[in-house]
Amino acid sequence: MNPDVNTLVQMNAGRGLELFGRYVNPQLARVLKTIGFSRNYVRAKGPYLYDEEGNEYLDFLSGYGVFNMGRNNEVIRNELHKALDANWPSMVQMDAPLLAGLLAERLLSVVNFHDDKTSSGSRVPGSGPLDMVFFTNSGTEANEAAIKFARKATGRKRILFWEHAFHGLTTGSLSLNGNEEFRKGFEPLLPGCESIPFNNIGALESELKKGDVAAFIIEPIQGKGVYIADVNFYLQAEELCRTYGALFIIDEVQTGFGRTGKWFAHHHWGLKPDIVTVAKSLSGGFIPVGAVCYSRAIYDKVFTDMENCVVHSNTFGRNVLAMTAGLAAIDVIEKESLVENSAKMGKKILDGLKSMSERFEMIKEVRGLGLMIGIEFGQPKSFSLKAGWKIVHTVNRGLFGQMVVIPLMCDHRILTQVAGHNVDIVKILPPLIINEQHVDRFLSAFEQVIKECHRFPGSAWTIGKKLTAEILRGDISHFR
């Protein structure tokens, strides 16, 4: 008789990196070991991770933005337990599940933009631009559906996207990915998918004028680099899409559910897109779930009649546990005022980082909204630091970010990431439940790390030297 899962985990304690490296992804295992991220985590709660030795780590990555409500949120856990105990029928397929309708109704009430001056925040579904929901299993699947819906609804084939965009890694979504390191070796991708320069309204209008664009899709804040366009770009882009008959699609997979200090990032600019895609923290990190929120007008052109009622479908998209988790997650965000906390804590972090930028010459720019923040570094002016900077960048353009991320992890037990390939940008995505003590801990640790980066030679540059040697030996090709 095979042991239960808990016993199995206990019997194999400490073998995670070995088994993962053997059977799942050997290269990723090598990267984790090289940069000192090969921890054996055994427990997680709220903003913390714990390893087998009992060490506590402050999680400022949140599973790439999945754990907005913190890890193992008790409310969502309890609701899932209730759903399991209820023995509800799931994925009957030839049915109209109540939970899917309830979550769709609730989701539309928070996705549709409302004017705080004239509305309490609640909306009747259908009163805004988005009336319908199609449930998926992930963000990339939601964006795949958005491509199909846009092409079918408009009768056009071209999809425009921003340079450096990230909308997923399945073939359709990869076709809208503006990062060459992800596309290389997988082309040709979907025809008709073309990039335009970031924040360039003239380039967008030039393409839209051709009259064959089905949709323009954007991340309201680009995840790879935390780039935010000018306010006027968002407003003009929406208007131009209306003028030239293209759909305006906003990918809120990472920016949604309070991440930027609003329920959804497009609310900052009062946008009313034709399609909004969501995923990640919709379930609080417990169950894979995503969704496409779109207008009834688009629905009527895609699901045209009874014969085409399942012209687009999936197996797991409306399962009981996913719908339960989604309802509970939205409830937690609202009742615990996590949107407001995101705005408050985000401002405190941004203010602290911007204050440091005045004192440390290598902090080039700090940007973000709410708790989606990027810190970009630039070449220093002082002679000794400039020499070190040039040496590191000659070997690998994305290496300096690791000189910040690694000591944050190894010396201060704070988990962060480098925000892309070949960029000098560190990104943080803390859970929305963090408080002022967590913020102070991060700011203090970050300042200590940056001080070391401004001492040449010093401990930070020792890390850079070690990583440079690993790269030159071919042990690791690049860091993301």
CSV table of C-alpha atoms in Angstrom, one decimal:
chain,number,residue,atom,x,y,z
A,1,MET,CA,0.0,0.0,0.0
A,2,ASN,CA,1.4,3.4,-1.0
A,3,PRO,CA,1.8,6.0,1.8
A,4,ASP,CA,-0.4,9.1,1.9
A,5,VAL,CA,0.9,12.3,0.5
A,6,ASN,CA,2.0,13.7,3.9
A,7,THR,CA,4.0,10.6,4.7
A,8,LEU,CA,5.5,10.5,1.2
A,9,VAL,CA,6.7,14.1,1.6
A,10,GLN,CA,8.2,13.3,5.0
A,11,MET,CA,9.9,10.2,3.7
A,12,ASN,CA,11.5,12.3,0.9
A,13,ALA,CA,12.3,15.4,2.8
A,14,GLY,CA,15.3,17.3,1.3
A,15,ARG,CA,15.0,15.6,-2.1
A,16,GLY,CA,13.1,18.4,-3.9
A,17,LEU,CA,16.0,19.8,-5.9
A,18,GLU,CA,17.3,16.3,-6.8
A,19,LEU,CA,14.0,15.0,-8.1
A,20,PHE,CA,13.0,18.2,-9.8
A,21,GLY,CA,16.4,18.4,-11.5
A,22,ARG,CA,16.1,14.8,-12.6
A,23,TYR,CA,12.6,14.6,-13.8
A,24,VAL,CA,11.1,18.1,-14.3
A,25,ASN,CA,13.5,20.9,-15.3
A,26,PRO,CA,17.3,20.2,-14.8
A,27,GLN,CA,18.3,23.7,-16.1
A,28,LEU,CA,16.0,25.5,-13.7
A,29,ALA,CA,17.4,23.4,-10.8
A,30,ARG,CA,20.9,24.4,-11.8
A,31,VAL,CA,19.9,28.1,-11.9
A,32,LEU,CA,18.4,27.9,-8.4
A,33,LYS,CA,21.5,26.2,-7.0
A,34,THR,CA,23.8,28.7,-8.7
A,35,ILE,CA,22.1,31.8,-7.4
A,36,GLY,CA,21.4,30.4,-3.9
A,37,PHE,CA,17.7,30.0,-4.2
A,38,SER,CA,17.6,26.2,-3.7
A,39,ARG,CA,15.7,26.2,-0.4
A,40,ASN,CA,13.6,23.4,0.9
A,41,TYR,CA,10.3,25.1,1.8
A,42,VAL,CA,8.0,23.1,4.1
A,43,ARG,CA,5.4,25.6,5.1
A,44,ALA,CA,3.8,28.9,4.0
A,45,LYS,CA,1.5,31.3,5.7
A,46,GLY,CA,0.4,34.8,4.8
A,47,PRO,CA,3.5,36.8,3.5
A,48,TYR,CA,5.9,34.1,4.7
A,49,LEU,CA,7.7,31.0,3.5
A,50,TYR,CA,9.4,28.6,6.0
A,51,ASP,CA,12.2,26.2,5.2
A,52,GLU,CA,13.0,22.9,6.9
A,53,GLU,CA,15.3,24.6,9.4
A,54,GLY,CA,12.5,26.9,10.5
A,55,ASN,CA,13.9,30.0,8.8
A,56,GLU,CA,11.3,32.6,7.8
A,57,TYR,CA,11.3,34.3,4.4
A,58,LEU,CA,9.4,37.4,3.5
A,59,ASP,CA,7.7,36.6,0.1
A,60,PHE,CA,7.8,39.7,-2.1
A,61,LEU,CA,7.3,37.6,-5.3
A,62,SER,CA,3.9,36.1,-4.4
A,63,GLY,CA,4.1,33.3,-6.9
A,64,TYR,CA,4.4,36.0,-9.7
A,65,GLY,CA,1.3,37.7,-8.3
A,66,VAL,CA,-0.8,34.7,-7.5
A,67,PHE,CA,-1.0,35.2,-3.7
A,68,ASN,CA,-2.6,38.6,-3.4
A,69,MET,CA,-4.4,37.4,-0.3
A,70,GLY,CA,-1.3,35.8,1.1
A,71,ARG,CA,-0.4,32.1,1.2
A,72,ASN,CA,-2.9,29.6,2.5
A,73,ASN,CA,-5.6,32.2,3.3
A,74,GLU,CA,-7.9,30.7,5.9
A,75,VAL,CA,-11.2,32.0,4.5
A,76,ILE,CA,-10.6,30.5,1.1
A,77,ARG,CA,-9.2,27.2,2.6
A,78,ASN,CA,-12.4,26.8,4.7
A,79,GLU,CA,-14.7,27.5,1.7
A,80,LEU,CA,-12.8,24.8,-0.3
A,81,HIS,CA,-13.2,22.4,2.6
A,82,LYS,CA,-16.9,23.1,2.6
A,83,ALA,CA,-17.2,22.5,-1.1
A,84,LEU,CA,-15.4,19.2,-0.9
A,85,ASP,CA,-17.6,18.1,2.0
A,86,ALA,CA,-20.7,19.0,0.2
A,87,ASN,CA,-20.0,16.5,-2.6
A,88,TRP,CA,-21.4,18.9,-5.2
A,89,PRO,CA,-21.4,17.6,-8.8
A,90,SER,CA,-18.5,19.1,-10.8
A,91,MET,CA,-17.9,19.2,-14.5
A,92,VAL,CA,-21.1,17.5,-15.5
A,93,GLN,CA,-20.5,19.4,-18.7
A,94,MET,CA,-24.1,19.0,-20.0
A,95,ASP,CA,-25.4,21.4,-17.3
A,96,ALA,CA,-25.4,25.1,-16.4
A,97,PRO,CA,-23.6,25.1,-13.0
A,98,LEU,CA,-24.9,27.6,-10.5
A,99,LEU,CA,-21.4,28.5,-9.1
A,100,ALA,CA,-20.2,29.5,-12.5
A,101,GLY,CA,-23.1,31.9,-12.8
A,102,LEU,CA,-22.6,33.3,-9.3
A,103,LEU,CA,-18.8,33.9,-9.9
A,104,ALA,CA,-19.5,35.5,-13.3
A,105,GLU,CA,-21.9,37.9,-11.7
A,106,ARG,CA,-19.6,38.7,-8.9
A,107,LEU,CA,-16.5,39.1,-11.2
A,108,LEU,CA,-18.3,41.5,-13.6
A,109,SER,CA,-19.4,43.7,-10.6
A,110,VAL,CA,-15.7,44.4,-9.8
A,111,VAL,CA,-14.2,44.3,-13.3
A,112,ASN,CA,-16.4,47.0,-14.8
A,113,PHE,CA,-15.1,50.4,-14.2
A,114,HIS,CA,-17.3,52.7,-12.0
A,115,ASP,CA,-16.9,56.4,-11.2
A,116,ASP,CA,-16.4,56.6,-7.4
A,117,LYS,CA,-18.2,60.0,-7.5
A,118,THR,CA,-21.5,58.6,-8.8
A,119,SER,CA,-21.4,54.9,-7.7
A,120,SER,CA,-21.1,53.0,-4.5
A,121,GLY,CA,-18.9,50.5,-6.3
A,122,SER,CA,-21.5,47.8,-6.9
A,123,ARG,CA,-22.9,47.3,-10.4
A,124,VAL,CA,-25.6,45.2,-11.9
A,125,PRO,CA,-24.0,43.0,-14.6
A,126,GLY,CA,-24.8,44.4,-18.0
A,127,SER,CA,-24.7,48.0,-16.8
A,128,GLY,CA,-21.1,48.4,-17.8
A,129,PRO,CA,-19.3,47.5,-21.0
A,130,LEU,CA,-18.6,43.9,-20.0
A,131,ASP,CA,-21.5,41.5,-19.7
A,132,MET,CA,-20.2,38.0,-20.2
A,133,VAL,CA,-17.6,35.7,-18.7
A,134,PHE,CA,-15.8,32.7,-20.2
A,135,PHE,CA,-13.9,30.7,-17.6
A,136,THR,CA,-10.4,29.2,-18.3
A,137,ASN,CA,-7.7,27.5,-16.4
A,138,SER,CA,-4.9,30.1,-16.7
A,139,GLY,CA,-3.9,33.5,-18.0
A,140,THR,CA,-2.4,32.3,-21.2
A,141,GLU,CA,-5.6,30.3,-21.9
A,142,ALA,CA,-7.7,33.4,-21.3
A,143,ASN,CA,-5.6,35.4,-23.8
A,144,GLU,CA,-5.8,32.5,-26.3
A,145,ALA,CA,-9.6,32.8,-26.0
A,146,ALA,CA,-9.4,36.6,-26.4
A,147,ILE,CA,-7.5,36.2,-29.7
A,148,LYS,CA,-10.2,33.8,-31.0
A,149,PHE,CA,-13.1,36.0,-29.9
A,150,ALA,CA,-11.6,39.1,-31.4
A,151,ARG,CA,-11.0,37.5,-34.8
A,152,LYS,CA,-14.4,35.9,-34.9
A,153,ALA,CA,-16.3,39.0,-33.7
A,154,THR,CA,-14.6,41.4,-36.1
A,155,GLY,CA,-13.9,39.2,-39.1
A,156,ARG,CA,-10.4,40.5,-39.1
A,157,LYS,CA,-7.1,38.7,-38.5
A,158,ARG,CA,-4.4,41.1,-37.3
A,159,ILE,CA,-3.7,41.5,-33.6
A,160,LEU,CA,-1.5,44.3,-32.4
A,161,PHE,CA,0.6,44.2,-29.2
A,162,TRP,CA,3.3,46.2,-27.5
A,163,GLU,CA,7.0,45.5,-27.7
A,164,HIS,CA,8.3,43.7,-24.6
A,165,ALA,CA,4.7,42.4,-23.9
A,166,PHE,CA,4.1,39.2,-22.0
A,167,HIS,CA,0.7,37.5,-22.5
A,168,GLY,CA,1.7,33.9,-21.9
A,169,LEU,CA,3.8,31.1,-23.5
A,170,THR,CA,1.3,28.9,-25.3
A,171,THR,CA,1.5,29.3,-29.0
A,172,GLY,CA,-1.2,31.8,-29.5
A,173,SER,CA,-0.2,33.9,-26.5
A,174,LEU,CA,3.4,33.6,-27.5
A,175,SER,CA,2.5,35.2,-30.8
A,176,LEU,CA,1.7,38.3,-28.7
A,177,ASN,CA,4.9,38.1,-26.7
A,178,GLY,CA,7.4,40.9,-27.4
A,179,ASN,CA,10.4,39.2,-25.8
A,180,GLU,CA,12.7,37.5,-28.3
A,181,GLU,CA,14.1,35.1,-25.7
A,182,PHE,CA,10.8,33.4,-25.4
A,183,ARG,CA,9.9,33.3,-29.1
A,184,LYS,CA,13.3,32.1,-30.4
A,185,GLY,CA,13.1,28.6,-31.7
A,186,PHE,CA,9.3,28.3,-31.7
A,187,GLU,CA,8.6,30.4,-34.8
A,188,PRO,CA,6.7,30.6,-37.1
A,189,LEU,CA,3.9,31.6,-34.7
A,190,LEU,CA,0.4,32.8,-35.5
A,191,PRO,CA,0.3,35.0,-38.6
A,192,GLY,CA,-1.1,38.5,-38.3
A,193,CYS,CA,0.3,39.2,-34.9
A,194,GLU,CA,2.5,42.3,-35.0
A,195,SER,CA,4.2,44.5,-32.4
A,196,ILE,CA,4.2,48.3,-32.1
A,197,PRO,CA,6.6,50.4,-30.1
A,198,PHE,CA,5.6,50.9,-26.4
A,199,ASN,CA,3.7,54.1,-25.7
A,200,ASN,CA,3.7,55.2,-29.3
A,201,ILE,CA,0.2,56.4,-30.2
A,202,GLY,CA,1.3,57.4,-33.7
A,203,ALA,CA,2.4,53.9,-34.5
A,204,LEU,CA,-0.8,52.5,-33.2
A,205,GLU,CA,-3.0,54.8,-35.3
A,206,SER,CA,-0.9,54.1,-38.4
A,207,GLU,CA,-1.7,50.4,-38.1
A,208,LEU,CA,-5.3,50.8,-37.1
A,209,LYS,CA,-5.9,53.0,-40.2
A,210,LYS,CA,-5.3,50.0,-42.4
A,211,GLY,CA,-8.7,48.7,-41.3
A,212,ASP,CA,-7.8,45.1,-40.9
A,213,VAL,CA,-6.9,45.0,-37.2
A,214,ALA,CA,-9.1,42.8,-35.0
A,215,ALA,CA,-7.7,43.9,-31.7
A,216,PHE,CA,-5.0,45.8,-29.8
A,217,ILE,CA,-4.0,44.0,-26.6
A,218,ILE,CA,-2.0,45.5,-23.7
A,219,GLU,CA,-0.9,44.9,-20.2
A,220,PRO,CA,-1.9,48.1,-18.4
A,221,ILE,CA,1.5,47.8,-16.7
A,222,GLN,CA,4.0,45.6,-18.4
A,223,GLY,CA,5.1,42.8,-16.2
A,224,LYS,CA,8.5,42.5,-17.8
A,225,GLY,CA,10.1,45.7,-16.5
A,226,VAL,CA,7.1,47.3,-14.8
A,227,TYR,CA,6.6,49.9,-17.6
A,228,ILE,CA,3.7,52.3,-17.5
A,229,ALA,CA,2.6,54.3,-20.5
A,230,ASP,CA,1.6,57.9,-20.5
A,231,VAL,CA,-2.0,58.5,-19.3
A,232,ASN,CA,-2.9,60.0,-22.7
A,233,PHE,CA,-1.8,56.9,-24.5
A,234,TYR,CA,-4.4,54.7,-22.7
A,235,LEU,CA,-7.2,57.2,-23.3
A,236,GLN,CA,-6.3,57.8,-27.0
A,237,ALA,CA,-5.7,54.1,-27.7
A,238,GLU,CA,-9.2,53.2,-26.5
A,239,GLU,CA,-10.7,56.0,-28.6
A,240,LEU,CA,-8.7,55.0,-31.7
A,241,CYS,CA,-9.8,51.4,-31.4
A,242,ARG,CA,-13.4,52.6,-31.3
A,243,THR,CA,-12.8,54.8,-34.3
A,244,TYR,CA,-11.3,52.1,-36.5
A,245,GLY,CA,-13.4,49.2,-35.4
A,246,ALA,CA,-10.7,47.2,-33.5
A,247,LEU,CA,-11.3,45.7,-30.1
A,248,PHE,CA,-9.4,47.0,-27.1
A,249,ILE,CA,-8.2,44.1,-24.9
A,250,ILE,CA,-6.6,44.6,-21.5
A,251,ASP,CA,-4.6,41.8,-20.0
A,252,GLU,CA,-5.1,42.1,-16.2
A,253,VAL,CA,-3.7,38.7,-15.4
A,254,GLN,CA,-1.0,40.1,-13.1
A,255,THR,CA,-2.3,43.6,-12.5
A,256,GLY,CA,-5.8,42.6,-11.4
A,257,PHE,CA,-7.5,42.1,-8.1
A,258,GLY,CA,-6.0,45.0,-6.2
A,259,ARG,CA,-2.4,44.6,-7.3
A,260,THR,CA,-2.0,48.2,-8.4
A,261,GLY,CA,-4.1,49.9,-5.7
A,262,LYS,CA,-7.3,49.7,-7.7
A,263,TRP,CA,-9.5,46.6,-8.3
A,264,PHE,CA,-8.0,46.5,-11.8
A,265,ALA,CA,-5.3,48.6,-13.2
A,266,HIS,CA,-7.4,50.0,-16.1
A,267,HIS,CA,-9.6,51.7,-13.4
A,268,HIS,CA,-6.8,54.2,-12.8
A,269,TRP,CA,-7.6,55.7,-16.2
A,270,GLY,CA,-11.3,55.1,-16.4
A,271,LEU,CA,-11.0,52.7,-19.3
A,272,LYS,CA,-13.8,50.6,-20.7
A,273,PRO,CA,-12.2,47.9,-22.8
A,274,ASP,CA,-14.0,45.4,-24.9
A,275,ILE,CA,-12.3,42.4,-23.3
A,276,VAL,CA,-10.5,42.0,-20.0
A,277,THR,CA,-8.5,38.8,-19.2
A,278,VAL,CA,-7.8,37.7,-15.6
A,279,ALA,CA,-6.3,34.8,-13.8
A,280,LYS,CA,-3.5,34.4,-11.1
A,281,SER,CA,-5.0,35.6,-7.8
A,282,LEU,CA,-8.6,35.0,-8.8
A,283,SER,CA,-8.5,31.8,-6.7
A,284,GLY,CA,-6.1,33.0,-4.1
A,285,GLY,CA,-3.5,30.6,-5.4
A,286,PHE,CA,-5.4,27.4,-4.6
A,287,ILE,CA,-6.9,26.3,-7.9
A,288,PRO,CA,-5.8,27.2,-11.5
A,289,VAL,CA,-8.5,29.5,-12.8
A,290,GLY,CA,-8.8,32.4,-15.3
A,291,ALA,CA,-11.5,34.2,-17.1
A,292,VAL,CA,-12.3,36.3,-20.1
A,293,CYS,CA,-14.7,39.2,-19.4
A,294,TYR,CA,-16.3,40.5,-22.5
A,295,SER,CA,-19.3,42.2,-24.0
A,296,ARG,CA,-22.6,40.6,-25.0
A,297,ALA,CA,-22.0,42.0,-28.5
A,298,ILE,CA,-18.9,40.0,-28.9
A,299,TYR,CA,-20.6,36.9,-27.4
A,300,ASP,CA,-23.4,37.1,-30.0
A,301,LYS,CA,-20.8,37.1,-32.8
A,302,VAL,CA,-18.8,34.2,-31.4
A,303,PHE,CA,-21.5,31.9,-30.0
A,304,THR,CA,-23.9,32.7,-32.8
A,305,ASP,CA,-26.6,30.1,-32.3
A,306,MET,CA,-27.4,26.8,-30.4
A,307,GLU,CA,-25.3,24.8,-32.9
A,308,ASN,CA,-22.3,27.0,-31.9
A,309,CYS,CA,-22.9,27.1,-28.2
A,310,VAL,CA,-19.6,25.3,-27.5
A,311,VAL,CA,-17.6,26.7,-30.4
A,312,HIS,CA,-15.0,27.5,-27.7
A,313,SER,CA,-14.8,25.3,-24.6
A,314,ASN,CA,-12.6,23.5,-22.1
A,315,THR,CA,-12.9,20.7,-19.7
A,316,PHE,CA,-11.9,22.2,-16.3
A,317,GLY,CA,-12.8,25.8,-16.7
A,318,ARG,CA,-16.0,25.8,-14.6
A,319,ASN,CA,-15.1,23.2,-12.0
A,320,VAL,CA,-16.6,23.5,-8.5
A,321,LEU,CA,-13.4,24.1,-6.6
A,322,ALA,CA,-12.3,26.9,-9.0
A,323,MET,CA,-15.6,28.7,-8.8
A,324,THR,CA,-15.7,28.3,-5.0
A,325,ALA,CA,-12.2,29.7,-4.7
A,326,GLY,CA,-13.0,32.6,-7.0
A,327,LEU,CA,-16.0,33.7,-5.0
A,328,ALA,CA,-14.1,33.4,-1.7
A,329,ALA,CA,-11.1,35.3,-3.1
A,330,ILE,CA,-13.2,38.3,-4.2
A,331,ASP,CA,-14.9,38.3,-0.9
A,332,VAL,CA,-11.6,38.3,1.0
A,333,ILE,CA,-10.3,41.2,-1.1
A,334,GLU,CA,-13.4,43.3,-0.3
A,335,LYS,CA,-13.9,42.5,3.3
A,336,GLU,CA,-10.2,42.9,4.3
A,337,SER,CA,-9.8,46.1,2.3
A,338,LEU,CA,-6.9,44.7,0.4
A,339,VAL,CA,-7.2,47.2,-2.6
A,340,GLU,CA,-6.9,50.1,-0.2
A,341,ASN,CA,-4.0,48.4,1.7
A,342,SER,CA,-2.2,47.8,-1.6
A,343,ALA,CA,-2.4,51.5,-2.4
A,344,LYS,CA,-1.3,52.5,1.1
A,345,MET,CA,1.6,50.1,1.4
A,346,GLY,CA,2.7,50.6,-2.2
A,347,LYS,CA,3.0,54.4,-1.6
A,348,LYS,CA,5.1,53.8,1.4
A,349,ILE,CA,7.5,51.5,-0.5
A,350,LEU,CA,7.6,53.8,-3.5
A,351,ASP,CA,8.3,56.8,-1.3
A,352,GLY,CA,11.1,55.0,0.5
A,353,LEU,CA,12.7,53.8,-2.7
A,354,LYS,CA,12.5,57.2,-4.3
A,355,SER,CA,14.2,58.7,-1.3
A,356,MET,CA,17.0,56.2,-1.7
A,357,SER,CA,17.3,57.1,-5.4
A,358,GLU,CA,18.4,60.6,-4.4
A,359,ARG,CA,21.3,59.1,-2.4
A,360,PHE,CA,22.5,56.2,-4.5
A,361,GLU,CA,23.6,57.0,-8.0
A,362,MET,CA,22.9,53.5,-9.5
A,363,ILE,CA,19.2,53.7,-8.8
A,364,LYS,CA,18.1,55.1,-12.2
A,365,GLU,CA,14.3,55.0,-11.7
A,366,VAL,CA,11.6,53.7,-9.4
A,367,ARG,CA,8.2,53.1,-10.9
A,368,GLY,CA,5.0,51.3,-10.2
A,369,LEU,CA,1.4,51.4,-8.9
A,370,GLY,CA,0.2,49.9,-5.7
A,371,LEU,CA,2.3,46.8,-4.9
A,372,MET,CA,3.6,46.3,-8.4
A,373,ILE,CA,7.0,48.0,-8.3
A,374,GLY,CA,10.1,48.1,-10.4
A,375,ILE,CA,13.5,49.5,-9.5
A,376,GLU,CA,15.7,50.2,-12.5
A,377,PHE,CA,19.5,50.6,-12.2
A,378,GLY,CA,21.8,52.6,-14.4
A,379,GLN,CA,25.5,53.1,-15.1
A,380,PRO,CA,27.1,55.0,-12.3
A,381,LYS,CA,29.3,58.1,-12.8
A,382,SER,CA,32.0,57.4,-10.3
A,383,PHE,CA,35.1,55.9,-11.8
A,384,SER,CA,35.5,52.7,-9.7
A,385,LEU,CA,31.8,51.8,-9.8
A,386,LYS,CA,31.7,52.4,-13.6
A,387,ALA,CA,34.6,50.0,-14.1
A,388,GLY,CA,32.7,47.3,-12.1
A,389,TRP,CA,29.5,48.0,-14.0
A,390,LYS,CA,31.1,47.7,-17.4
A,391,ILE,CA,32.9,44.4,-16.4
A,392,VAL,CA,29.6,42.8,-15.3
A,393,HIS,CA,27.6,44.0,-18.3
A,394,THR,CA,30.3,42.8,-20.7
A,395,VAL,CA,29.6,39.3,-19.5
A,396,ASN,CA,25.8,39.5,-19.1
A,397,ARG,CA,23.5,42.5,-19.4
A,398,GLY,CA,21.1,41.1,-16.8
A,399,LEU,CA,23.7,40.2,-14.1
A,400,PHE,CA,23.5,43.4,-12.0
A,401,GLY,CA,19.9,42.7,-10.9
A,402,GLN,CA,21.0,39.4,-9.5
A,403,MET,CA,23.6,41.2,-7.5
A,404,VAL,CA,20.7,42.8,-5.7
A,405,VAL,CA,18.2,39.9,-5.6
A,406,ILE,CA,20.7,37.3,-4.3
A,407,PRO,CA,21.8,39.2,-1.1
A,408,LEU,CA,18.2,40.1,-0.5
A,409,MET,CA,17.5,36.4,-0.4
A,410,CYS,CA,20.6,35.0,1.1
A,411,ASP,CA,21.4,37.7,3.7
A,412,HIS,CA,17.9,39.1,4.5
A,413,ARG,CA,15.6,36.2,3.5
A,414,ILE,CA,13.4,38.4,1.2
A,415,LEU,CA,12.3,36.8,-2.1
A,416,THR,CA,12.3,39.1,-5.1
A,417,GLN,CA,13.0,38.7,-8.8
A,418,VAL,CA,14.8,40.3,-11.8
A,419,ALA,CA,12.1,41.7,-14.0
A,420,GLY,CA,13.0,40.3,-17.4
A,421,HIS,CA,15.9,39.2,-19.6
A,422,ASN,CA,19.0,41.4,-20.0
A,423,VAL,CA,17.5,44.2,-17.9
A,424,ASP,CA,18.8,46.0,-14.8
A,425,ILE,CA,15.5,45.9,-13.1
A,426,VAL,CA,14.4,44.3,-9.8
A,427,LYS,CA,10.7,43.8,-9.4
A,428,ILE,CA,8.6,43.3,-6.3
A,429,LEU,CA,5.1,41.8,-6.0
A,430,PRO,CA,4.3,41.6,-2.3
A,431,PRO,CA,1.0,40.1,-1.1
A,432,LEU,CA,-1.6,42.7,-0.6
A,433,ILE,CA,-1.8,41.8,3.1
A,434,ILE,CA,1.6,43.2,4.1
A,435,ASN,CA,1.8,45.8,6.9
A,436,GLU,CA,4.2,48.7,7.8
A,437,GLN,CA,6.5,46.3,9.6
A,438,HIS,CA,7.0,44.2,6.4
A,439,VAL,CA,7.6,47.4,4.4
A,440,ASP,CA,10.2,48.6,6.9
A,441,ARG,CA,11.9,45.3,6.8
A,442,PHE,CA,12.1,45.3,3.0
A,443,LEU,CA,13.3,49.0,2.8
A,444,SER,CA,16.0,48.4,5.4
A,445,ALA,CA,17.3,45.3,3.7
A,446,PHE,CA,17.2,46.9,0.3
A,447,GLU,CA,19.1,49.9,1.5
A,448,GLN,CA,21.8,47.7,3.0
A,449,VAL,CA,22.1,45.8,-0.3
A,450,ILE,CA,22.4,48.9,-2.3
A,451,LYS,CA,25.0,50.3,0.0
A,452,GLU,CA,27.1,47.3,-0.7
A,453,CYS,CA,26.6,47.7,-4.5
A,454,HIS,CA,28.0,51.2,-4.1
A,455,ARG,CA,31.2,49.9,-2.6
A,456,PHE,CA,33.8,48.6,-5.1
A,457,PRO,CA,35.2,46.2,-4.4
A,458,GLY,CA,32.7,44.8,-1.9
A,459,SER,CA,30.4,41.8,-1.2
A,460,ALA,CA,28.0,42.6,-3.9
A,461,TRP,CA,30.7,42.7,-6.5
A,462,THR,CA,32.0,39.4,-5.1
A,463,ILE,CA,28.6,37.9,-6.0
A,464,GLY,CA,28.9,39.4,-9.5
A,465,LYS,CA,32.4,37.9,-9.9
A,466,LYS,CA,31.1,34.5,-8.9
A,467,LEU,CA,28.2,34.6,-11.3
A,468,THR,CA,30.5,35.8,-14.0
A,469,ALA,CA,32.7,32.8,-13.5
A,470,GLU,CA,29.7,30.5,-13.7
A,471,ILE,CA,28.5,32.0,-16.9
A,472,LEU,CA,31.9,31.9,-18.5
A,473,ARG,CA,32.2,28.2,-17.6
A,474,GLY,CA,28.8,27.6,-19.3
A,475,ASP,CA,27.2,26.5,-16.1
A,476,ILE,CA,24.4,29.0,-16.5
A,477,SER,CA,23.5,30.9,-19.7
A,478,HIS,CA,21.3,33.7,-18.4
A,479,PHE,CA,19.2,34.9,-15.5
A,480,ARG,CA,15.6,36.1,-15.6
